[in-house]
Each structure stands twice: as C-alpha cells, then as structure tokens.
Short mmCIF file of C-alpha atoms and ligand atoms in Angstrom, two decimals:
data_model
loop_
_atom_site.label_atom_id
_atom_site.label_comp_id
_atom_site.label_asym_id
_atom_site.label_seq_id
_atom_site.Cartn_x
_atom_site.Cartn_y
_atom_site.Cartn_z
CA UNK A 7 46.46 109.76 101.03
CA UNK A 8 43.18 111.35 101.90
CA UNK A 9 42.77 113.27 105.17
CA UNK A 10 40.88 112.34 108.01
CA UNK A 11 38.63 114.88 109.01
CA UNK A 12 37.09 114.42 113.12
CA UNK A 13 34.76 116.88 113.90
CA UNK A 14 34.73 116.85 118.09
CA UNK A 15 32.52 117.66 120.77
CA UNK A 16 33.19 118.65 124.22
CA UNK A 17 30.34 118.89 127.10
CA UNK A 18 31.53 117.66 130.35
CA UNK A 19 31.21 120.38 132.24
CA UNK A 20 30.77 124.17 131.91
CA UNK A 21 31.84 124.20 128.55
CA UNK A 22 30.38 123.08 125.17
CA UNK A 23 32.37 122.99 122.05
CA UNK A 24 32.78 121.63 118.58
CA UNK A 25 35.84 121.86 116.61
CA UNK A 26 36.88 120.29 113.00
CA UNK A 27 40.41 118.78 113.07
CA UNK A 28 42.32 116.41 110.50
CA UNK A 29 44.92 114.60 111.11
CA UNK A 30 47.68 116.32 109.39
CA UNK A 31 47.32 118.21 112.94
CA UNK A 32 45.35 121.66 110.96
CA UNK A 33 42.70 123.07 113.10
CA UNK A 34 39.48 124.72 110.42
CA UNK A 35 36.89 125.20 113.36
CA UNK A 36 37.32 125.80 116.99
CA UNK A 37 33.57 126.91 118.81
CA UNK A 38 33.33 127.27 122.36
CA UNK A 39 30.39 129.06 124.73
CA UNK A 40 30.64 128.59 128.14
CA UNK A 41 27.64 128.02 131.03
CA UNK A 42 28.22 131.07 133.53
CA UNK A 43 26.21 132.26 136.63
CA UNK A 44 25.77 135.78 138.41
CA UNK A 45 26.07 133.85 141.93
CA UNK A 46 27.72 130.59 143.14
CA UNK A 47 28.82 127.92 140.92
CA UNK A 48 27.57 125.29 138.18
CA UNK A 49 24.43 123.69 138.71
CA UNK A 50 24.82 120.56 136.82
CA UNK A 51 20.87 120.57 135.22
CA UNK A 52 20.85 124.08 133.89
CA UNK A 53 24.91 123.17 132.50
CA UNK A 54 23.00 120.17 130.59
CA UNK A 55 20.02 122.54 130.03
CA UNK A 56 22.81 125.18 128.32
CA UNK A 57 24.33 122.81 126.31
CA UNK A 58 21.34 120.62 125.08
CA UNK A 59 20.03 124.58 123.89
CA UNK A 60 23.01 125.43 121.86
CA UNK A 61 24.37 122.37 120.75
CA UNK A 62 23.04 122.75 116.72
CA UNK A 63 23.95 126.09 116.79
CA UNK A 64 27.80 125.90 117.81
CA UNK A 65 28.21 122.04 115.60
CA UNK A 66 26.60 124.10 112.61
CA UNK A 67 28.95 127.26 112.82
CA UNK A 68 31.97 125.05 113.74
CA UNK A 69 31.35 123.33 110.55
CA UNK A 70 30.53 126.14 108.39
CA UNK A 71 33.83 127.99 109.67
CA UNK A 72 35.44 124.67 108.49
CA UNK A 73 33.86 125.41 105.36
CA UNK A 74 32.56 121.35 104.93
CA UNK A 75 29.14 120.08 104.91
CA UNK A 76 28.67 117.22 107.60
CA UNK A 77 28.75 114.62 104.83
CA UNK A 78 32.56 115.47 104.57
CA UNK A 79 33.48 115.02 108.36
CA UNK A 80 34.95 111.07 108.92
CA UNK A 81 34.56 110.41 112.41
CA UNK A 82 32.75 112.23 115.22
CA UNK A 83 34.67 112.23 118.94
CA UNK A 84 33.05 113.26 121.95
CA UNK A 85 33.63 113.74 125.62
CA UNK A 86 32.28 110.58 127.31
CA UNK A 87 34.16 111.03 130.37
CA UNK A 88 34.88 112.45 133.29
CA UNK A 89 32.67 115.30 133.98
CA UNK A 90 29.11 116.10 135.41
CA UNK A 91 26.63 113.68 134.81
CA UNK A 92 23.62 115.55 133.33
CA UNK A 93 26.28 117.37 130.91
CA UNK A 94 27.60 114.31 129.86
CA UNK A 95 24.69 112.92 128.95
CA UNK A 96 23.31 116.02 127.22
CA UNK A 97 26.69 115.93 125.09
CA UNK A 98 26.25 111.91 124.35
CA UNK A 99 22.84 112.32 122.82
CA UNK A 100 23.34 114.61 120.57
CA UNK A 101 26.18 113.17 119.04
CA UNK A 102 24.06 109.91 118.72
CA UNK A 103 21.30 111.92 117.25
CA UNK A 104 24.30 113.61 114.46
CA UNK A 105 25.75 110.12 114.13
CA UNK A 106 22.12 108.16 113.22
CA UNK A 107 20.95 110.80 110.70
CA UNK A 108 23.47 110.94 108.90
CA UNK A 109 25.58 107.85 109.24
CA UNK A 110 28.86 108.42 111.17
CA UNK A 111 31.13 106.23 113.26
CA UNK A 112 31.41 107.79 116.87
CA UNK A 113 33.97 107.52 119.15
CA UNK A 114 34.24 108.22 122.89
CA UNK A 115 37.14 109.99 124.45
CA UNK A 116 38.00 110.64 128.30
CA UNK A 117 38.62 114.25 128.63
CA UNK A 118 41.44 113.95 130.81
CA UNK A 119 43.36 112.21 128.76
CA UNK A 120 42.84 115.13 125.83
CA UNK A 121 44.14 117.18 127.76
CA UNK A 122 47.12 115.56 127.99
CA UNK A 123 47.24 114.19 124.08
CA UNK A 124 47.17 117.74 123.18
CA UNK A 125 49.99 118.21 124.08
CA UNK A 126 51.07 116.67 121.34
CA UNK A 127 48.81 118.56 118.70
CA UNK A 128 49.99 121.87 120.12
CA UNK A 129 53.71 121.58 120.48
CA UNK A 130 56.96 119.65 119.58
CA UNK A 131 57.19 117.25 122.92
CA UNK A 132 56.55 113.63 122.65
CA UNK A 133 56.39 111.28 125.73
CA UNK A 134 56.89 114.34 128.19
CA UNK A 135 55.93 114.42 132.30
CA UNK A 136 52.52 115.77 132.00
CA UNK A 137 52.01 119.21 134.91
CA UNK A 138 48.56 119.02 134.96
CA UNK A 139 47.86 122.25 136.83
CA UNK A 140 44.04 124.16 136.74
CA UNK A 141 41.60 124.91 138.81
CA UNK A 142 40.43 121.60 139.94
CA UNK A 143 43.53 119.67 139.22
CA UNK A 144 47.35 119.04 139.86
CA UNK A 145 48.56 116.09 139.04
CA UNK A 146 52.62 115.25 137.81
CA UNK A 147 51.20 112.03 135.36
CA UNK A 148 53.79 109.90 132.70
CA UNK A 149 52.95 107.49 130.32
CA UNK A 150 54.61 104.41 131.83
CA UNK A 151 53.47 100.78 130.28
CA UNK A 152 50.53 101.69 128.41
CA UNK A 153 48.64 103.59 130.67
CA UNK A 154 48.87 107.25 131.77
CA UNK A 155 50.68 106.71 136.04
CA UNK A 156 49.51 109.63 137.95
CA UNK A 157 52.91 109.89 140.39
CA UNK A 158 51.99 112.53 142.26
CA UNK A 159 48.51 114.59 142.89
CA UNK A 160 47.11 117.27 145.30
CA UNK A 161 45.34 115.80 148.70
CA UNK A 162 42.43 118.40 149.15
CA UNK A 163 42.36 120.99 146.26
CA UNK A 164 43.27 122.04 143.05
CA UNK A 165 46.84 124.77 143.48
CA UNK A 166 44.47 127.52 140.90
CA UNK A 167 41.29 126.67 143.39
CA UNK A 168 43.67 127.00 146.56
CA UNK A 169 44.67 130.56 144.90
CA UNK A 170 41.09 131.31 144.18
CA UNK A 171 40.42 131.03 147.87
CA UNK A 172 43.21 133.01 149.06
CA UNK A 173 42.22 135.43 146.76
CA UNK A 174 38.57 135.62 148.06
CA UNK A 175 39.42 136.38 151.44
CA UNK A 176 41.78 139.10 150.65
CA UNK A 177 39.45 140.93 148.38
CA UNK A 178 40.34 139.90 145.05
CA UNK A 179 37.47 138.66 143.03
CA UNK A 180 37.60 135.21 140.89
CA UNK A 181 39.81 134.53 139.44
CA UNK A 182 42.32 135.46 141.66
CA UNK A 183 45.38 133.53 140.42
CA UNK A 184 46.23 136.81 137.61
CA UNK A 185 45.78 139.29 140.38
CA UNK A 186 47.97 137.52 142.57
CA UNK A 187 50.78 137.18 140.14
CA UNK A 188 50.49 140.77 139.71
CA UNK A 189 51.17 141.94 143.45
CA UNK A 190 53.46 139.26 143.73
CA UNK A 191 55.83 141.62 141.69
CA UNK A 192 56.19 143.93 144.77
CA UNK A 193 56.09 141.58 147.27
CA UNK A 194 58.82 140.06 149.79
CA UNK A 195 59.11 136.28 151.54
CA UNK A 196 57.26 135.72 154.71
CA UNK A 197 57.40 131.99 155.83
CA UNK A 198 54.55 129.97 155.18
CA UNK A 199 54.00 126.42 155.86
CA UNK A 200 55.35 123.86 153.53
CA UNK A 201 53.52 120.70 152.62
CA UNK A 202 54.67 117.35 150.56
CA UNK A 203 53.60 114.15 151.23
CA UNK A 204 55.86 111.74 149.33
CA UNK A 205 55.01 112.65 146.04
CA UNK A 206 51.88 114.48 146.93
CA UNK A 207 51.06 118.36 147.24
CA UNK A 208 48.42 119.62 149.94
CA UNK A 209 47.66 123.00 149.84
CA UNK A 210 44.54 124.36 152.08
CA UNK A 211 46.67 124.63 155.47
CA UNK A 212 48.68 126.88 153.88
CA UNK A 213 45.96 128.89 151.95
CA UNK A 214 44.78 128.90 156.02
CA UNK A 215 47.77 130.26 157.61
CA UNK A 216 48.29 132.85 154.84
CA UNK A 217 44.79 134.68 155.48
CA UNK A 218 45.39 134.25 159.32
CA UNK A 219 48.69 136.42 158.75
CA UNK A 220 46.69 138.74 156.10
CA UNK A 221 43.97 139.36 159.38
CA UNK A 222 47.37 139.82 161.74
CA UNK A 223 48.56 142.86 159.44
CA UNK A 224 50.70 141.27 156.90
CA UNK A 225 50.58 143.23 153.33
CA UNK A 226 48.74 141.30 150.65
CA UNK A 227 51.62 141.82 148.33
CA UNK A 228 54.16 140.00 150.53
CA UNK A 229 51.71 136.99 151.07
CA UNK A 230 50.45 137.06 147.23
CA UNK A 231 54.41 136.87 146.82
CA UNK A 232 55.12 134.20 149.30
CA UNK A 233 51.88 132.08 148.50
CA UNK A 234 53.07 131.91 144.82
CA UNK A 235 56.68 130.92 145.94
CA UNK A 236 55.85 128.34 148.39
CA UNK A 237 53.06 126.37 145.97
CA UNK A 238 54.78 127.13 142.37
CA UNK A 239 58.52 125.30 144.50
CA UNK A 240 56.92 122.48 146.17
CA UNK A 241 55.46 121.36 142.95
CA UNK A 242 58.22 122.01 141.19
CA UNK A 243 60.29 119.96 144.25
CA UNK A 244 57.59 116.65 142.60
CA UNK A 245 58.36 117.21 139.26
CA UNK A 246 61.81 117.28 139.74
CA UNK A 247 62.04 113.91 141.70
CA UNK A 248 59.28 112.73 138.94
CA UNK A 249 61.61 113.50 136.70
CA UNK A 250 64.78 111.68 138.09
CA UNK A 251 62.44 108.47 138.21
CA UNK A 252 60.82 108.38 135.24
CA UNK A 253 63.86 109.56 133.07
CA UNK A 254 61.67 111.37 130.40
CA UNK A 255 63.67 114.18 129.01
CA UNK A 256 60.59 116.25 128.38
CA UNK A 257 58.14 117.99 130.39
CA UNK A 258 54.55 119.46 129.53
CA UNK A 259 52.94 122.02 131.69
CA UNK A 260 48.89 122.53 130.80
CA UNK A 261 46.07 124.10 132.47
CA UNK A 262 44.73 127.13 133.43
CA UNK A 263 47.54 128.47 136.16
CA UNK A 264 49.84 127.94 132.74
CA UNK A 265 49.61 131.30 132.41
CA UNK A 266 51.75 132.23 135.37
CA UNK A 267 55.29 133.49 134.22
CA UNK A 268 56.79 132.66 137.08
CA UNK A 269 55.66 128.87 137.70
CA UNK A 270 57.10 128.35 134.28
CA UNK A 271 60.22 130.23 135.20
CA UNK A 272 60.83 127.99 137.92
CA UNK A 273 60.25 124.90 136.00
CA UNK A 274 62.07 126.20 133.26
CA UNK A 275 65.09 126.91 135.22
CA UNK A 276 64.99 123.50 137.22
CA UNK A 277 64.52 121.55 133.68
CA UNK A 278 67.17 123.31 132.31
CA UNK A 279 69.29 122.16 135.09
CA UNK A 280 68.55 118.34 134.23
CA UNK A 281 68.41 119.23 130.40
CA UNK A 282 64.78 118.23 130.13
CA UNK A 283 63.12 120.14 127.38
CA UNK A 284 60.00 122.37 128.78
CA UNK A 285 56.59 123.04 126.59
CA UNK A 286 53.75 124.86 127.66
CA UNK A 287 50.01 124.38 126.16
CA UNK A 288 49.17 127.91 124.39
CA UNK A 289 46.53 129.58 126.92
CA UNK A 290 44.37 129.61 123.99
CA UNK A 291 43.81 125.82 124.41
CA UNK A 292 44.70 125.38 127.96
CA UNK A 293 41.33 125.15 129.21
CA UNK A 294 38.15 122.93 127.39
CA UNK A 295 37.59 123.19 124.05
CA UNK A 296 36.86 120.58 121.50
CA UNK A 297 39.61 120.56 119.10
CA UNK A 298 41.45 117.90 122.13
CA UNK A 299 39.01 116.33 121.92
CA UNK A 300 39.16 115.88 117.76
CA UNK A 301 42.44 114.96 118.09
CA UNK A 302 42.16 112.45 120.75
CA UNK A 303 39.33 110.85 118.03
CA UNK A 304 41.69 110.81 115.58
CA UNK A 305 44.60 109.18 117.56
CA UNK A 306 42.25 106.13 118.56
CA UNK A 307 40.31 106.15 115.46
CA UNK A 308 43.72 105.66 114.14
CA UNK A 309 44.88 102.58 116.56
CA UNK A 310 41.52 100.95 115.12
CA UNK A 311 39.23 102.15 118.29
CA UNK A 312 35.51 102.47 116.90
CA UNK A 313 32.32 102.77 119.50
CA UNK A 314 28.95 101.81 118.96
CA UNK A 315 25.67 103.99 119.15
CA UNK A 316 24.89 102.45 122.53
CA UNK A 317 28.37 104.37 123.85
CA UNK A 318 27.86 104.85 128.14
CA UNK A 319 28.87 108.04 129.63
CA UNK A 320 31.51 107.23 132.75
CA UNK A 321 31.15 110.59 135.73
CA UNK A 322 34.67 109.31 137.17
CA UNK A 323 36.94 107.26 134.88
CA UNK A 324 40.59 108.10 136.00
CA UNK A 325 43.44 108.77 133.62
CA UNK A 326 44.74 105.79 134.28
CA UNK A 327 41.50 103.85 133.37
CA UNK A 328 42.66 104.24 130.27
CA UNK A 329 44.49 101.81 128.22
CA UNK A 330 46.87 103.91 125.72
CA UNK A 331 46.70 102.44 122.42
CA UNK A 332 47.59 104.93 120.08
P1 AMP B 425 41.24 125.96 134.46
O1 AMP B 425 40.63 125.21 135.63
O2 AMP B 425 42.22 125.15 133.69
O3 AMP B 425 40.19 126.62 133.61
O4 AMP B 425 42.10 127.17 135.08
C1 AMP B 425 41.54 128.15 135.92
C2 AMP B 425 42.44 128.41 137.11
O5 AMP B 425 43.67 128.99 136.69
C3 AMP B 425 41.83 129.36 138.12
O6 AMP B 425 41.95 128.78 139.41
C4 AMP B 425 42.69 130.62 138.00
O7 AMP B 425 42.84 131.35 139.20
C5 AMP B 425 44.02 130.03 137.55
N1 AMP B 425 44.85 131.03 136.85
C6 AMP B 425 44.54 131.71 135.72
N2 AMP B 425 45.54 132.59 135.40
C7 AMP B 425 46.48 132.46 136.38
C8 AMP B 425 47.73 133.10 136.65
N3 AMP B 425 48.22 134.04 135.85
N4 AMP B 425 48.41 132.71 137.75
C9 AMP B 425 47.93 131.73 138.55
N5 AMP B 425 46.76 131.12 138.37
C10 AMP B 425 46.04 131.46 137.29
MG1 MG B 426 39.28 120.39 131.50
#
C-alpha cells in the first residue's frame, strides 16, 4: 500500500517547525528555529512576527531535506491549539495559504495532545500514564473513555518553572533545572515543606522556603539536593496512586525536566516495584517540534478526521477537549 506522507507545522508558541513524516512512523525532515530574546520573555506579536518571517524558508528546507516536492506530501497538520494567539494565527495562515495553492487537505491538531501521541511514534508504550513534566506543565493524564483525564496537575506552576525560579535567586542563570541536578550530586537532605493536594502538586511555597533557608546560610548544594528530592517524590507519590487507579501497566514521562536522571530513577524504581513498564521521550523531541505534530495528522487523518480551509485557531482547548478517535 502506498505511504502517507504529512508534512506538519508547529507555531504555537516560541517555536516554529515543519517536519515530513509517513506513517510507517520514518521521520525525512525535522526543522525547528526558535523566537529568543536578550531580556524578559516572549512577546506574543514579535513570536507571530518571527514565525510569519521564516515560515517559507524552514517548510522549503524541511521538504527539500525530505527530498519530495510539495506535490508529493498527502496531508498537511498544523498546530491549531493551545498556544499564543498571534502565533497561532500566524501558523494557521500560512498553512491555508500552502493548502489553496496547491490543493491539500489540512488538518488541525491540539498540541497538547502531540505531545502525548508521540509517545507513541518515539517508543514501544501503548496506552501508558502520560508524566507530562516541562516548564509550564505537570500534569499525570490517561486515556480513560475516549478522552485524554488529566488526574492530577500542578496548582500554581510548572515543577521545571518552579526550578527555574529557585535557580534565579541562587545565582544560577536559566535554565536552572541542569545546574541544579548537577550540585545536587554533592548535596545532603534538609527538610523542606511538602505539598499534595489529593492528586494535585503545588510547588511555589516550597520554591519560597528553600531561598529563605539559602538567605539563612544553607549551602546551595544541600537545597539544590533537597529541592530535587522533595518535587521529583511527591510527583512520583501521584503517579504511583495514578497508577493503582487507572491500572495501566505503562508509564510515559515527556517534557523538558525528562532529562533529569534522577526523576527517572525514581520513577523507574517505583514502576519497577508495580511492574509497570517506564519510557521516556528522547530529549531530542521532548520539547516542540513538528514531527508530533505530523504524526498526530496522520493518526486522525487516519480515523477519517479532515478540516476545512475555514479551520479556527482555539488559545485554550484542554487535553481533554479532545475527543480521541484514532
Ligand atoms: P520545556 O518547557 O519542555 O521546554 O522544558 C524546559 C524546562 O525543563 C525548564 O524549566 C528547565 O529548567 C527544565 N530542565 C531542563 N533540563 C533539566 C534537568 N536536567 N533537570 C531538571 N529540569 C530540567
Ligand atoms: Mg510544548
């Protein structure tokens, strides 16, 4: 049978890609350039401005590294949601302008929910727990009835943004979360607060009481050590009991604080435990790229999803706005 070849665009936020995927799961392009400041953070116009300026650059070379011509590429997915407005939009009309000249179907994918569906792309798991752990984000999410259940979530910031702001105050630059791992290694336990909610994780009063003990005298290394033991085991505490409800038998951990060895140690050892099988996203595609978003095309164009050239952005849709179809 012949392939389906998706070529994919991602936009939402800082980020704009364009990748080339089939769906015999082989990845030919994979172009990324990110929106960066000197000061402060993303100002959502001159994100849009970024990406509206180097969108026919990156979908040319993303094809050309794909060695096709556009007349070969099947479908066309995009980011439609969630994300910043102006970059959503930006992203949308360009892939309206591809799609009229030269005659493609388009569909629109939540970018959320690629993260989580490439999970399935890049490793071996199948319906796992979803860890959902970056900057921005942590949320312990299963697919349960059709719809992706977010069971358990942070209640003011993302765990990599709470280590970020740690970080700041004790002189470490952003990103922090690397350089924290790193004097963690020398580091011994002081107590810090510890803070579930039911299922839910809040993390600034502890990212508090850690730099009032830092301005007390306590060494970086032993709070860098005791910051990372008290977040990476009270998240690991909701994925356990997420685990026990749910019954999956596989967990998934994705997103930028991925790359900590020891969060995954600790999952590792507590899914071994309950013989769960643990995957981790490669770093490579932790963070936003398009090829998720390719293969999140693919998966609906598959269960028969198609949209029309009048396709609406959406700033906010949830996860679990999503009915799961594929
Ligand atoms: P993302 O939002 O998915 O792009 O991930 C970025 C976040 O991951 C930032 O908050 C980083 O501090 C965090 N991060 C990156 N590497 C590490 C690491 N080795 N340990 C902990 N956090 C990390
Ligand atoms: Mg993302």
């Amino acid at each position: 049978m012949k392939k389906l070849i998706c070529l994919g665009i991602e936009g939402t936020a800082h980020t704009f890609g364009a990748a080339v995927v089939t769906d015999k799961k082989e990845i030919l392009s994979d172009v990324r350039d990110m929106y960066t400041t000197e000061h402060g953070g993303i100002i959502p116009i001159e994100a849009a401005k970024h990406h509206r300026k180097l969108a026919d650059g990156i979908v040319d070379k993303a094809l050309k590294e794909a060695n096709l011509s556009i007349n070969e590429i099947d479908i066309i997915s995009f980011s439609r949601a969630p994300g910043l407005a102006p970059c959503l939009l930006a992203t949308r009309d360009k892939v309206v302008e591809l799609a009229k000249k030269h005659n493609k179907k388009i569909i629109g994918v939540n970018h959320a929910v690629s993260h989580l569906t490439s999970g399935s792309l890049f490793t071996e798991s199948k319906d796992p727990l979803y860890i959902y752990v970056s900057g921005a984000n942590t949320q312990i999410i299963a697919l349960i009835d059709k719809r992706f259940r977010i069971l358990g979530e942070t209640l003011d910031v993302g765990l990599g943004n709470a280590l970020d702001k740690f970080g700041r105050r004790i002189n470490l630059g952003f990103p922090s979360g690397p350089k924290i791992e790193e004097l963690a290694k020398k580091g011994k336990y002081i107590e810090l607060p510890y803070t579930i909610k039911g299922m839910d994780l809040a993390f600034s009063g502890i990212v508090t009481d850690a730099i009032n003990k830092f301005k007390k005298g306590s060494k970086k290394e032993d709070l860098c050590y005791s910051i990372q033991e008290t977040f990476f085991a009270m998240l690991t505490e909701v994925v356990e009991r997420a685990l026990a409800f749910t019954e999956k038998k596989q967990a998934l951990l994705i997103g930028g604080v991925a790359a900590n060895k020891r969060l995954i140690e600790m999952l590792n050892i507590m899914c071994k435990e309950r013989n769960v099988e643990f995957y981790v996203v490669p770093l490579k595609y932790s963070g936003d790229q398009a090829v998720m978003i390719s293969w999140q095309g693919i998966l609906e164009y598959n269960a028969k999803r198609k949209d029309n050239l009048n396709v609406d952005i959406d700033d906010s849709e949830r996860t679990d706005e999503v009915e799961v179809i594929w």
